[in-house]
Tab-separated table of C-alpha atoms and ligand atoms in Angstrom:
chain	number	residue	atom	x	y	z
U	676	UNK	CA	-0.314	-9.684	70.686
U	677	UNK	CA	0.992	-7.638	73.656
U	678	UNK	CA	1.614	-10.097	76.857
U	679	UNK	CA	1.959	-13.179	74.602
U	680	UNK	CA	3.222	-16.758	75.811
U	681	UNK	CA	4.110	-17.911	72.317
U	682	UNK	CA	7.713	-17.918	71.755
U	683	UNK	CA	7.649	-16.038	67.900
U	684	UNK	CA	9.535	-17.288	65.087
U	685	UNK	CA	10.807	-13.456	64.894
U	686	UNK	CA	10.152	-11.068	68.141
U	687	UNK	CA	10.329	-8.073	65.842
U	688	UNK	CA	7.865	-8.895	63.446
U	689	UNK	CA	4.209	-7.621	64.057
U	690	UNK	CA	2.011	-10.950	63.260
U	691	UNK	CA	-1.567	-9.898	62.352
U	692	UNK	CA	-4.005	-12.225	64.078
U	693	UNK	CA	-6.234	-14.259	61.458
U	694	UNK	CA	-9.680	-15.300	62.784
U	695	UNK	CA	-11.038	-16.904	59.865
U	696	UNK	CA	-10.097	-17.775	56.550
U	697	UNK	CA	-12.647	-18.378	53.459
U	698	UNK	CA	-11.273	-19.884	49.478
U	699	UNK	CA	-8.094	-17.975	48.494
U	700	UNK	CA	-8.608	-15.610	51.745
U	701	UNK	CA	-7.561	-14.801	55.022
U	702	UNK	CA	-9.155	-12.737	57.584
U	703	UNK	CA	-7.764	-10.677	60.466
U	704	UNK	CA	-9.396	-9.395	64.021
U	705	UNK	CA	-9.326	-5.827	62.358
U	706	UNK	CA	-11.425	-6.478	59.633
U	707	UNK	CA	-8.212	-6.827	56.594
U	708	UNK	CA	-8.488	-9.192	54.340
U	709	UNK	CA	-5.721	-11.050	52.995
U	710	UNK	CA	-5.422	-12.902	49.816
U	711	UNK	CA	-3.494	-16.149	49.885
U	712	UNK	CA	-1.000	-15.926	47.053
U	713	UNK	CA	1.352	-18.181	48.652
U	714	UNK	CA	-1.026	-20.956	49.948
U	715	UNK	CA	0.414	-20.317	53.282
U	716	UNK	CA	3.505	-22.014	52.762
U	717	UNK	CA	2.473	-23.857	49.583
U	718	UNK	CA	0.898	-25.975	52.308
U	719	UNK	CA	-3.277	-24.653	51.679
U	720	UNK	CA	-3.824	-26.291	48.148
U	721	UNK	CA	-7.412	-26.130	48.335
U	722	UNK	CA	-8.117	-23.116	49.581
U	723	UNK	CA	-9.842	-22.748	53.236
U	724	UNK	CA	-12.918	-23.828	54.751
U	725	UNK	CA	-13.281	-26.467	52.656
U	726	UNK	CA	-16.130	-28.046	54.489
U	727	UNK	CA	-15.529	-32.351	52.991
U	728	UNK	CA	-11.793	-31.935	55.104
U	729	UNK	CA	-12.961	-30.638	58.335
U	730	UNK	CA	-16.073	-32.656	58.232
U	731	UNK	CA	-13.716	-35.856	58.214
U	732	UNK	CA	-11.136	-34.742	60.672
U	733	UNK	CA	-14.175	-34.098	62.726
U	734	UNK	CA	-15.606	-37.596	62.361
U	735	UNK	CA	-12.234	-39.154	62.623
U	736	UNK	CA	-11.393	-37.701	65.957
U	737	UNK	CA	-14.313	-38.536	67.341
U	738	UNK	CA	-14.163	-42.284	66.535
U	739	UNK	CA	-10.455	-42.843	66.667
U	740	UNK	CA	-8.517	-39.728	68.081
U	741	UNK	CA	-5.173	-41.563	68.223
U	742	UNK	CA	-3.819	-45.291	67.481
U	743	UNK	CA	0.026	-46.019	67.497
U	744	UNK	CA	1.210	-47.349	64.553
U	745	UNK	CA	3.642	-49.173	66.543
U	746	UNK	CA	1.075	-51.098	67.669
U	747	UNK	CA	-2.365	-50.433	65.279
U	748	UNK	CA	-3.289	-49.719	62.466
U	749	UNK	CA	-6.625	-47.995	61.075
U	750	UNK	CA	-8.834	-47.149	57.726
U	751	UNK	CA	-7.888	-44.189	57.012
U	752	UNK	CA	-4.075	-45.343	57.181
U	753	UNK	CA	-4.863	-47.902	54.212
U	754	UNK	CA	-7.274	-44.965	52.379
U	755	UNK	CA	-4.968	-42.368	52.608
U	756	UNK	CA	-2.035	-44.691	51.572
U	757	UNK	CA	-3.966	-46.251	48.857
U	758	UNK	CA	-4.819	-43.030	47.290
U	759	UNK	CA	-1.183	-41.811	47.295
U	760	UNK	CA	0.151	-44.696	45.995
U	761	UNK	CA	-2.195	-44.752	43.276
U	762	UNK	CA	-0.879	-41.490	42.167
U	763	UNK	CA	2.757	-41.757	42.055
U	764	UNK	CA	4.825	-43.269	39.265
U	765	UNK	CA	4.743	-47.116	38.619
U	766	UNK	CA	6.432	-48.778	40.814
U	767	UNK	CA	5.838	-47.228	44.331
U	768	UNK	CA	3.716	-49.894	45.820
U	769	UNK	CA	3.869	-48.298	49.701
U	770	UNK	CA	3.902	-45.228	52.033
U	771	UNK	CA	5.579	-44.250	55.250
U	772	UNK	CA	4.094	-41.755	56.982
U	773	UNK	CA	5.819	-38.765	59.214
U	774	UNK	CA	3.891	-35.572	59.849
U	775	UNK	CA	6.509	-32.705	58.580
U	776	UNK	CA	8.784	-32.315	54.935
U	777	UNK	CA	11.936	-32.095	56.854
U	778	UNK	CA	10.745	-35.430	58.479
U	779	UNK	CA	10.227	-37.160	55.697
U	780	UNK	CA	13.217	-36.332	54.250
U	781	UNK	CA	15.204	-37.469	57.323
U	782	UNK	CA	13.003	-41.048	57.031
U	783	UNK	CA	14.651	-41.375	53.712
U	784	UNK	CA	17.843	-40.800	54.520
U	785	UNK	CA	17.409	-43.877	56.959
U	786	UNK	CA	15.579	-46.321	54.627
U	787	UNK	CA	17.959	-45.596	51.728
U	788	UNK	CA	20.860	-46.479	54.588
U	789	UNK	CA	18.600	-49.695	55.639
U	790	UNK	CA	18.300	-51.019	51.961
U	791	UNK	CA	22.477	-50.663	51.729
U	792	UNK	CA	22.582	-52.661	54.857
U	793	UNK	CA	20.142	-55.249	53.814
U	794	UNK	CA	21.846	-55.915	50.712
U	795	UNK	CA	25.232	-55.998	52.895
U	796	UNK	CA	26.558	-52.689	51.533
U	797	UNK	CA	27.497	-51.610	55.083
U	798	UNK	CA	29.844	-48.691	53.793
U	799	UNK	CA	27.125	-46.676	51.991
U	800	UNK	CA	26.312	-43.500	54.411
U	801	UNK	CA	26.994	-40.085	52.888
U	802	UNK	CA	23.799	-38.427	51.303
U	803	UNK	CA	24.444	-36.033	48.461
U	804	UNK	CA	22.304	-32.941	48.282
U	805	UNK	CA	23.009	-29.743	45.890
U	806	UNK	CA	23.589	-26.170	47.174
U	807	UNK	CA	20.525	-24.042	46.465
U	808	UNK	CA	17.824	-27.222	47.527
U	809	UNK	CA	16.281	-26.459	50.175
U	810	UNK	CA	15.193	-29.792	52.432
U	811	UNK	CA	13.839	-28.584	56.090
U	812	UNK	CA	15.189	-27.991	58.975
U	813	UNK	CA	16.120	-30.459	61.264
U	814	UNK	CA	19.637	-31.480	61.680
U	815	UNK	CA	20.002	-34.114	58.734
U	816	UNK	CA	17.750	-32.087	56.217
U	817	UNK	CA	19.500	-29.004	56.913
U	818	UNK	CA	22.950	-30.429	56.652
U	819	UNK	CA	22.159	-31.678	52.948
U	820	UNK	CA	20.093	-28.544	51.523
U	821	UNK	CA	21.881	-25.557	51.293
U	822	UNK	CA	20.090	-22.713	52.486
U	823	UNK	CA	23.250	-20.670	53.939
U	824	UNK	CA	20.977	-18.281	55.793
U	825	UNK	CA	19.155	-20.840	57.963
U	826	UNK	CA	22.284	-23.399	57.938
U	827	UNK	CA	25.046	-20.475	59.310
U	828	UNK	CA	24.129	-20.403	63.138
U	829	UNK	CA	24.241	-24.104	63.548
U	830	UNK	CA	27.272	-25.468	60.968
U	831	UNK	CA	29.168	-27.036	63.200
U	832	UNK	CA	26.201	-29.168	64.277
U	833	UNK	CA	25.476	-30.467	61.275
U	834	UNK	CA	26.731	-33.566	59.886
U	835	UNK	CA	28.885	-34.722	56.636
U	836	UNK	CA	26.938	-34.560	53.335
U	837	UNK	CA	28.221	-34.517	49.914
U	838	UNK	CA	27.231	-31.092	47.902
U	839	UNK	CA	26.606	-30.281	44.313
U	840	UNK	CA	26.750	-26.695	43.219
U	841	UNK	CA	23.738	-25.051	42.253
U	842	UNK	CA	22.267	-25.076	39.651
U	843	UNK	CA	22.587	-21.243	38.777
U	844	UNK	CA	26.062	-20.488	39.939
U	845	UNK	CA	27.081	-21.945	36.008
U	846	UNK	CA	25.869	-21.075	32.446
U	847	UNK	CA	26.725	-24.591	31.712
U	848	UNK	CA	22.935	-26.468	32.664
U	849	UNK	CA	25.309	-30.084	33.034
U	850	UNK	CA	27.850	-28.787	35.898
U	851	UNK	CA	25.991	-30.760	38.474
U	852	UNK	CA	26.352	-33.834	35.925
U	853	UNK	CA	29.772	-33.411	36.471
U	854	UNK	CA	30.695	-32.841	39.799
U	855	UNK	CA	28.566	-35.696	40.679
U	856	UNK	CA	30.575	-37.898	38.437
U	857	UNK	CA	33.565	-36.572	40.139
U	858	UNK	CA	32.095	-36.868	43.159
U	859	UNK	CA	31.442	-40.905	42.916
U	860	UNK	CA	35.251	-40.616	41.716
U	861	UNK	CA	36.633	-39.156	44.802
U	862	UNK	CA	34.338	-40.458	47.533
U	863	UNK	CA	33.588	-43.828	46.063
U	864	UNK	CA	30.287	-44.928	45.321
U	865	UNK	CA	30.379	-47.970	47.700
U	866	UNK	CA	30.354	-45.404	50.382
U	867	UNK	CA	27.755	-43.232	48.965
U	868	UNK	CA	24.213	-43.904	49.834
U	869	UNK	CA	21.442	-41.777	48.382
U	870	UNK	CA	21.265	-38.172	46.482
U	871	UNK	CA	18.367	-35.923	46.739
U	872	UNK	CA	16.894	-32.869	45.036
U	873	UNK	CA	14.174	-30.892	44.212
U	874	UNK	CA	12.496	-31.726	40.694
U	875	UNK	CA	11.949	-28.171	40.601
U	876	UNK	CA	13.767	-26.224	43.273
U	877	UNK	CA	11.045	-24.203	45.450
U	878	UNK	CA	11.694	-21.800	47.774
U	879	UNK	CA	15.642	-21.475	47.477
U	880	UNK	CA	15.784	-20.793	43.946
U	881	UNK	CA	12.308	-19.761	43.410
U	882	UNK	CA	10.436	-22.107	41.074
U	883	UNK	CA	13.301	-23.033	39.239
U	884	UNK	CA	13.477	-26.177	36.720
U	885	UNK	CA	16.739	-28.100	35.772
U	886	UNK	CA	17.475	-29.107	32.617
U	887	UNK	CA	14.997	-32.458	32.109
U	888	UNK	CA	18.526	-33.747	30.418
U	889	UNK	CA	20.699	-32.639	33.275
U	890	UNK	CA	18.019	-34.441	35.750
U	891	UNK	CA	17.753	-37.618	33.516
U	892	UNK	CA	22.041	-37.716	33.911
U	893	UNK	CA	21.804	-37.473	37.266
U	894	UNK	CA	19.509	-40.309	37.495
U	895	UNK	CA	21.543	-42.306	35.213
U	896	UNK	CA	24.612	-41.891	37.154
U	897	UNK	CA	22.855	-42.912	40.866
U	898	UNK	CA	21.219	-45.939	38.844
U	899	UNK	CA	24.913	-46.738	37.649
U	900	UNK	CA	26.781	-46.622	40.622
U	901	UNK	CA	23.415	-48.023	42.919
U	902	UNK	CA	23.179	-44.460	45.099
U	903	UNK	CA	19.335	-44.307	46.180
U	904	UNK	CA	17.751	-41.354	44.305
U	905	UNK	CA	15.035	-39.366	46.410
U	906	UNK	CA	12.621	-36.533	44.710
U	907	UNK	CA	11.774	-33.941	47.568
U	908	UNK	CA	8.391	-33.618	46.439
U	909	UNK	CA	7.119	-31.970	49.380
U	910	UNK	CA	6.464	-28.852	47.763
U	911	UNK	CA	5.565	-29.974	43.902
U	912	UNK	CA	3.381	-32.777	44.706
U	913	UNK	CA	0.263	-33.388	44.559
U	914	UNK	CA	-0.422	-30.899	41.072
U	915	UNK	CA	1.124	-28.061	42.145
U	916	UNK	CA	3.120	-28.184	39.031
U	917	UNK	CA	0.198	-29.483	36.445
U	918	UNK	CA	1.050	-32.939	37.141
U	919	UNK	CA	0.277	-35.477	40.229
U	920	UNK	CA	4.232	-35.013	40.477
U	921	UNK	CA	6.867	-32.850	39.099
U	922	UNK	CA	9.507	-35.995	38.510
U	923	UNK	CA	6.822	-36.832	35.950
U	924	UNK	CA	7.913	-33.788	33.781
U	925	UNK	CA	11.538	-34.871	33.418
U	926	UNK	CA	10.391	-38.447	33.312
U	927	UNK	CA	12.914	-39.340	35.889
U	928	UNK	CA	12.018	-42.742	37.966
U	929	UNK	CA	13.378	-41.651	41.368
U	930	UNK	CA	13.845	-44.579	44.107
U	931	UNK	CA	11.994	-42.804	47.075
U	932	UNK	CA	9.407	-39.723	46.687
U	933	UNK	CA	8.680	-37.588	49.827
U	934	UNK	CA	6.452	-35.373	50.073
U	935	UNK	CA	4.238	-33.220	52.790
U	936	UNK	CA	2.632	-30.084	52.430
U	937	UNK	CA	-0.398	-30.282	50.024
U	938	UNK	CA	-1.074	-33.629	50.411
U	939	UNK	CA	-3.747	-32.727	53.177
U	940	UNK	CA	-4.099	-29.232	51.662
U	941	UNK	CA	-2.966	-28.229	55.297
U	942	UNK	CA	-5.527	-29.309	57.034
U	943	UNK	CA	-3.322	-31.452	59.136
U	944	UNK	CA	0.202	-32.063	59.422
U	945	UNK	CA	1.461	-34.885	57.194
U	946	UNK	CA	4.577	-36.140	54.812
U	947	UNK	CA	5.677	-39.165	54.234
U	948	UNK	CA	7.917	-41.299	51.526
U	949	UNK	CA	6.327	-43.294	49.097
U	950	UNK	CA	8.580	-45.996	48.572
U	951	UNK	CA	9.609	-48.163	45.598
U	952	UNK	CA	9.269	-51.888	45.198
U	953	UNK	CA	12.894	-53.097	45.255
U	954	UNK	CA	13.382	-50.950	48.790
U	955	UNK	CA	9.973	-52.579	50.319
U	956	UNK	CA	11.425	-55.842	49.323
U	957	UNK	CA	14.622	-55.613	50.598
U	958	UNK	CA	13.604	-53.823	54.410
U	959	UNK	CA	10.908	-57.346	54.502
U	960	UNK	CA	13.278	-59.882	53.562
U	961	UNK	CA	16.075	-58.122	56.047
U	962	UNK	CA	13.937	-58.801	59.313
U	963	UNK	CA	10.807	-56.656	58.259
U	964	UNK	CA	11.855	-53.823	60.681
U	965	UNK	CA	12.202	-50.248	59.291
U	966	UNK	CA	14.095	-49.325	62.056
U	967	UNK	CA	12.516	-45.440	62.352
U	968	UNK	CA	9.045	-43.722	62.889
U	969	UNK	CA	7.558	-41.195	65.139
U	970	UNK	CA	4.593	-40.914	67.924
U	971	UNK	CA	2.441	-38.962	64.749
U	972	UNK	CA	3.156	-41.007	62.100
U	973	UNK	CA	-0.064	-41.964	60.504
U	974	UNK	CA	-1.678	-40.330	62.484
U	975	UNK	CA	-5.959	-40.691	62.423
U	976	UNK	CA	-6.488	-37.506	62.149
U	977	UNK	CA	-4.207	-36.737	59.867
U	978	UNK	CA	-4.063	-39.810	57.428
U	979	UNK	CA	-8.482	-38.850	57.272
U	980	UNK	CA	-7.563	-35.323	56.250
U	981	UNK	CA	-5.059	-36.559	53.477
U	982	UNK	CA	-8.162	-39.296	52.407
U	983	UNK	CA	-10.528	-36.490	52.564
U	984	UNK	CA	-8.183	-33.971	50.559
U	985	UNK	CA	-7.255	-36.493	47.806
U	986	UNK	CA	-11.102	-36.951	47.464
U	987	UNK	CA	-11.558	-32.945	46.634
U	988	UNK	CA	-8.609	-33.203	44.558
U	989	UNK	CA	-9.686	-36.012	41.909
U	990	UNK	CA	-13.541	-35.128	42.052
U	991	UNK	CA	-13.258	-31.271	41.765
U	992	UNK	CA	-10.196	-31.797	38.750
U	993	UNK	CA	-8.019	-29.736	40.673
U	994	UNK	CA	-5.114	-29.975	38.154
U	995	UNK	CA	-7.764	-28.675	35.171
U	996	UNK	CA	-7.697	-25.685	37.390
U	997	UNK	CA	-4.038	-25.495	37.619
U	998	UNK	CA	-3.524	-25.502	34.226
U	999	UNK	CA	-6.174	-22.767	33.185
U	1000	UNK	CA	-5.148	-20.868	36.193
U	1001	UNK	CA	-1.716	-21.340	35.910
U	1002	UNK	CA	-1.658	-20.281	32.293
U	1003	UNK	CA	-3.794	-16.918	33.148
U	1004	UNK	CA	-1.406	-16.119	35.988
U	1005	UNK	CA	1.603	-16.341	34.290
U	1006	UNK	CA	0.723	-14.330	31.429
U	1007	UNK	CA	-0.640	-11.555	34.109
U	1008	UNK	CA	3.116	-12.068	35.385
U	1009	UNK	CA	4.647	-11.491	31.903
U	1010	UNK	CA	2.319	-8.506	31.686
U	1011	UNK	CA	3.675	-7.047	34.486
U	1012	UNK	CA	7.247	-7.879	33.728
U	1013	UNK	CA	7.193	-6.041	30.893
U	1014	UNK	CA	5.837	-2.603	33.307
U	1015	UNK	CA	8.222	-3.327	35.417
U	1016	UNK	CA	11.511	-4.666	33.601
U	1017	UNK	CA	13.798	-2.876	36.303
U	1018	UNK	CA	12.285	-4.850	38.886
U	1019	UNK	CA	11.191	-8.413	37.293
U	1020	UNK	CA	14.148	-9.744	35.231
U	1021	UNK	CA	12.220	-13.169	34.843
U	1022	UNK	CA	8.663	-15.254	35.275
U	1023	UNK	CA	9.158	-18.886	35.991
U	1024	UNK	CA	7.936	-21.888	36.959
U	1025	UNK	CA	5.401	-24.533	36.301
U	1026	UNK	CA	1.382	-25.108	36.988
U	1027	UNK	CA	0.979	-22.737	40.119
U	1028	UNK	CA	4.351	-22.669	41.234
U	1029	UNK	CA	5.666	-19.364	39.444
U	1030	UNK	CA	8.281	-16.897	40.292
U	1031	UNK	CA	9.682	-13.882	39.419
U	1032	UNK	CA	12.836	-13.030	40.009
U	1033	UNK	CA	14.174	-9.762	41.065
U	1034	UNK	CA	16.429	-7.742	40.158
U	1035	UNK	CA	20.017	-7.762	42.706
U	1036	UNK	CA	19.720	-4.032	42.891
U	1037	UNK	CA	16.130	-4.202	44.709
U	1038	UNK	CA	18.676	-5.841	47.150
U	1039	UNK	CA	18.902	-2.719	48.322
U	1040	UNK	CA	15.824	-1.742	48.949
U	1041	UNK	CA	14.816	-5.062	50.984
U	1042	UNK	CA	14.908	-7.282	48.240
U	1043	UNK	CA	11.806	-9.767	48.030
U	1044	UNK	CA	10.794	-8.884	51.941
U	1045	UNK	CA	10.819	-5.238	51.026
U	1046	UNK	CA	8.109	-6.261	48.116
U	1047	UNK	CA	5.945	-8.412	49.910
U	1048	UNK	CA	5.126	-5.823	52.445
U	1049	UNK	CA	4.488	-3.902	50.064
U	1050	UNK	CA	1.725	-6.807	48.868
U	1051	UNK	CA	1.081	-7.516	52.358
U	1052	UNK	CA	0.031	-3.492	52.658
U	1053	UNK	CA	-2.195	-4.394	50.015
U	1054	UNK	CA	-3.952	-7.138	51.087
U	1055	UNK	CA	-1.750	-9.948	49.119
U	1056	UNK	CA	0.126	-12.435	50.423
U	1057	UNK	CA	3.307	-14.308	48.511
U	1058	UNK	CA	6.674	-15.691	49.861
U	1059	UNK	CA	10.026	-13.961	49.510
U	1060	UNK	CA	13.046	-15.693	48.901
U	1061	UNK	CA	16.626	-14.791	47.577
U	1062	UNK	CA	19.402	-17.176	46.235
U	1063	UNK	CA	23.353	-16.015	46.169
U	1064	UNK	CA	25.282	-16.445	42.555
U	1065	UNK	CA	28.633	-16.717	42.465
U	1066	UNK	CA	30.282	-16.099	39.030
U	1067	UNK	CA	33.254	-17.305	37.395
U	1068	UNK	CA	35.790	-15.426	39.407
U	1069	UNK	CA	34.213	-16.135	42.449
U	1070	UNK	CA	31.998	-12.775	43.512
U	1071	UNK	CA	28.715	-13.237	44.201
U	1072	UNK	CA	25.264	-11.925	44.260
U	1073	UNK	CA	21.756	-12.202	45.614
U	1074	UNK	CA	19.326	-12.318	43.480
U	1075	UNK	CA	15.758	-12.079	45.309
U	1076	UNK	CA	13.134	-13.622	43.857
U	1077	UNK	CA	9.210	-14.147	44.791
U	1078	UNK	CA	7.070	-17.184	44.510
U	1079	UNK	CA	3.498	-17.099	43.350
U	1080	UNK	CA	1.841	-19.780	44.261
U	1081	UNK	CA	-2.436	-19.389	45.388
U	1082	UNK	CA	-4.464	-22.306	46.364
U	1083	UNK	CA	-4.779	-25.345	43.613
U	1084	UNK	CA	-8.674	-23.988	43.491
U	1085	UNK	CA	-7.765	-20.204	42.948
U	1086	UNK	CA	-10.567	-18.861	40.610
U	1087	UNK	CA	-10.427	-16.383	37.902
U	1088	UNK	CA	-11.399	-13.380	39.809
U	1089	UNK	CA	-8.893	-13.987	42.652
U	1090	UNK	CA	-5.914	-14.061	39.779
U	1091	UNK	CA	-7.337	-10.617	38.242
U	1092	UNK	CA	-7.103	-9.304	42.038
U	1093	UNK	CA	-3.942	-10.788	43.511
U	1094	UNK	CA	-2.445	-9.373	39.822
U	1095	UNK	CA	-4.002	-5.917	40.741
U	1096	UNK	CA	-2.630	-5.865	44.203
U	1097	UNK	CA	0.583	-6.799	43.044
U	1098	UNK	CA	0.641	-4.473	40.799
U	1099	UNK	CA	0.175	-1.095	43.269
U	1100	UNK	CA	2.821	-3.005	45.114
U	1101	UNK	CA	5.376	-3.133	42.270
U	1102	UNK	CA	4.212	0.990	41.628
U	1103	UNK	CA	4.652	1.908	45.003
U	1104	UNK	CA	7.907	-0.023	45.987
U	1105	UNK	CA	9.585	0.863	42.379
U	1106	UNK	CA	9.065	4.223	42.256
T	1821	LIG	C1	11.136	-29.015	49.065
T	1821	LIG	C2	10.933	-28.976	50.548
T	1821	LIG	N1	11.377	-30.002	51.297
T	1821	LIG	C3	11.218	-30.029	52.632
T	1821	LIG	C4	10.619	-28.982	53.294
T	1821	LIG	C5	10.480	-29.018	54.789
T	1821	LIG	O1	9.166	-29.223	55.144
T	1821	LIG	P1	8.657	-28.876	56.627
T	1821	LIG	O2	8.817	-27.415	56.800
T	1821	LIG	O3	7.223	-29.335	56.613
T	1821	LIG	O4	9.491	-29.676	57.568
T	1821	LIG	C6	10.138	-27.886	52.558
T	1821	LIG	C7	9.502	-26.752	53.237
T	1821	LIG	O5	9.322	-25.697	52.726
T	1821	LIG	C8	10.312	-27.889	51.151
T	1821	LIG	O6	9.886	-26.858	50.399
C-alpha cells in the first residue's frame, strides 16, 4: 500500500492486502483468492473463521482483557494448561506460557540452566543445537539454530552454542550421534546444559525426519551425561504430523517440549514449554521462583483461544483428518513427482507436514521463491525454503525445497485444487 506507516519485513516485495479469509482460503481487496497451502506459517491449523475461537476471544476480552501473571491468575490459564498437558507424553505435569516459538525456546534455555543450578551444577551453560534446525529469531534461538541466511548479518551478536552438523550434510544417518559424543568429550558434560532439535526439522530442511534410531541415541547420550533434552515442537505439535506430537513417533521422552504456532490455530499469539516432573520439582524446592516470563505470558486472550482451539481439535477429530488428508496429498505429490522428475527429486514428510524437494539446478531459476510465485500467480499459497549440503570434500549446494502444509481441517476438494494449482505452476515454471 502506497504511503504506508508499516515498516515491511521486505520493502521490495508487493504484499497483497487480505480482507477476509474463509476454511483453507484467503481473500484479497481485488477480488483473488488465495488458497492456504502453508497454513500461514504452519500457524492457521484450523482453517479461518472458525466461529467457536473468535466467539471465545470475544467473550474473554470482554470479561478479563488482561491479568498479569505476575500477580493473577485466571480460568482460561488452568483450561488451556490443562488441556495441553493432557496431551503431551507422560510425565509433563505443567506449562509455561510465552506468546512466540522463538520465546519459548529462549524460556527453555533458562529453566534447563535453573534446574542445573538448583541441583548445584553451577557450570552447566552451553546449549547444543544442530546446523540445519531452525529455532526463531531472537538472539539465543538464533545463535543455536542454524539458519545461515537469517544468522549472517548479526554473528557477532550472537552468543556461544555448541553445533551438530546437519543432518543431510552425511550419508551416514548416526554422524550427529557422534559428534555429540565427541562433543560431551571435548566440552565436558558438567558444563553442558541442554540440547535441542526439531523431531522433524521444518522449515530449514523441509519436513525432514531423522533416523528414529539416531534420535533415540541422542536421547540416550543427554540422559547419560544429565544435558536437558528439549523437542522444538512449535511447528509439529499439536497433529500436524498425525500425532498430538512428533517426539511420539521416535518414542523419544524429551525433558522440556515447546511449542507455539498451532496450538491456538493462530488465532492468538501463544507458545510455551510444557515441562517435565523432575524440572517442576527441582525450580519449587530451589525457592519456587522461575526466574523468567514476559508482560503476555498467559495471556487471557490468548490462553481462551488455545482452550477454545484444543476444543475444535478433539471434538471435530482433527488428526482423522490429517491422516486421510495427509495420505491423499502425498500421493497427489508423488503423482506429480513423477511429471515432473527434473524438478521434484523427493516427497517427504509426515501427517500434513510434506515437502518436496527441488532440484539444485532450479537454483537457478529462483529456486523454491521462483516456484511459489509461480503458485502464488495461481492462487496457491506454500512456503519456500532451501538448505546448503556440503559433501565430503567440502563443496556445497542448495538444495530448495517447498513445504506443503494446508490447515489440519483441509477437505478433499481443497487437496484436488491446491494439487491442480500446483500443478500449472510446476508447467509453467519448468518449461
Ligand atoms: C521449529 C520452530 N521453532 C521456533 C520457531 C520460532 O517461532 P516464532 O516465529 O513464533 O518465534 C519456528 C518458526 O517458524 C519454528 O518452526
Amino acid at each position: 500500500m502506497s504511503g504506508s506507516a508499516v515498516f515491511h519485513r521486505d520493502f521490495g516485495a508487493d504484499y497483497p492486502l487480505i480482507v477476509s479469509a474463509q476454511g483453507s482460503y484467503l481473500y484479497a481487496d481485488d477480488g483473488t483468492e488465495y488458497l492456504d497451502g502453508s497454513s500461514g506459517a504452519v500457524a492457521a491449523n484450523l482453517g479461518h473463521g472458525v466461529t467457536e475461537i473468535a466467539d471465545a476471544m470475544r467473550e474473554q476480552a470482554l470479561r478479563v482483557g488482561f491479568a498479569h501473571t505476575l500477580r493473577f491468575e485466571t480460568a482460561a490459564l488452568h483450561d488451556a494448561a490443562a488441556r495441553i498437558q493432557g496431551l503431551a507424553p507422560e510425565g509433563f505435569t505443567r506449562v509455561f506460557f510465552a506468546s512466540g516459538g522463538s520465546e519459548a525456546n529462549e524460556s527453555a534455555f533458562k529453566l534447563a540452566r535453573q534446574y542445573h543450578l538448583s541441583r548445584g551444577e553451577s557450570s552447566r551453560h552451553l546449549v547444543v543445537g544442530m546446523w540445519d534446525n531452525y529455532h526463531g529469531n531472537t538472539l539465543g534461538a538464533l545463535a543455536v539454530g542454524g539458519d545461515a541466511s537469517r544468522r549472517q548479518h548479526y554473528a557477532p551478536m550472537l552468543p556461544r552454542t555448541l553445533r551438530l552438523p546437519s543432518w543431510r550434510d552425511s550419508a551416514d544417518a548416526m554422524a550427529p550421534v557422534a559428534a555429540l559424543e565427541k562433543l560431551v568429550r571435548s566440552e565436558g558434560a558438567e558444563n553442558i546444559s541442554a540440547l535441542i532439535l526439531e523431531p522433524l526439522v521444518g522449515s530449514q530442511l523441509g519436513a525432514f525426519e531423522p533416523e528414529h534410531e539416531a534420535l533415540r541415541k541422542i536421547a540416550e547420550i543427554c540422559r547419560t551425561h544429565g544435558i536437558v533434552l528439549i523437542a522444538d515442537e512449535v511447528m509439529t505439535g499439536f497433529g500436524r504430523c498425525g500425532t498430538n506430537f512428533a517426539v511420539e513417533r521416535s518414542g523419544i521422552v524429551p525433558d522440556l517440549i515447546t511449542f507455539g504456532k498451532g496450538v491456538t490455530g493462530g488465532y492468538a499469539p501463544l507458545s510455551g514449554v510444557i515441562v517435565s516432573e523432575p524440572i517442576v520439582q527441582a525450580v519449587r524446592d530451589s525457592g519456587g521462583v522461575f526466574h523468567h516470563g514476559y508482560t503476555y505470558s498467559g495471556h487471557p486472550v490468548a490462553v481462551a483461544a488455545a482452550a477454545a482451539a484444543l476444543q475444535f481439535y478433539a471434538e471435530r477429530d482433527v488428526l482423522e483428518n490429517v491422516a486421510l488428508r495427509g495420505a491423499e496429498l502425498r500421493a497427489g505429490l508423488e503423482i506429480l513427482a513423477v511429471r515432473y522428475p527434473n524438478a521434484i527429486t523427493e516427497v517427504r514428510g509426515a501427517g500434513l507436514l510434506l515437502a518436496l524437494e527441488l532440484s539444485p539446478a532450479l537454483t537457478a531459476r529462483g529456486g523454491a521463491n521462483a516456484l511459489n510465485r509461480a503458485a502464488m500467480a495461481r492462487g496457491l499459497v506454500l512456503y519456500p525454503g532451501a538448505s546448503t549440503r556440503a559433501d565430503s570434500r567440502g563443496d556445497t549446494t542448495v538444495v530448495p525445497h517447498l513445504l506443503v502444509a494446508p490447515p489440519l481441517t483441509v477437505t478433499p476438494a481443497e487437496i484436488a485444487e491446491m494439487l491442480s494449482r500446483l500443478d500449472g505452476a510446476l508447467r509453467a515454471h519448468t518449461d
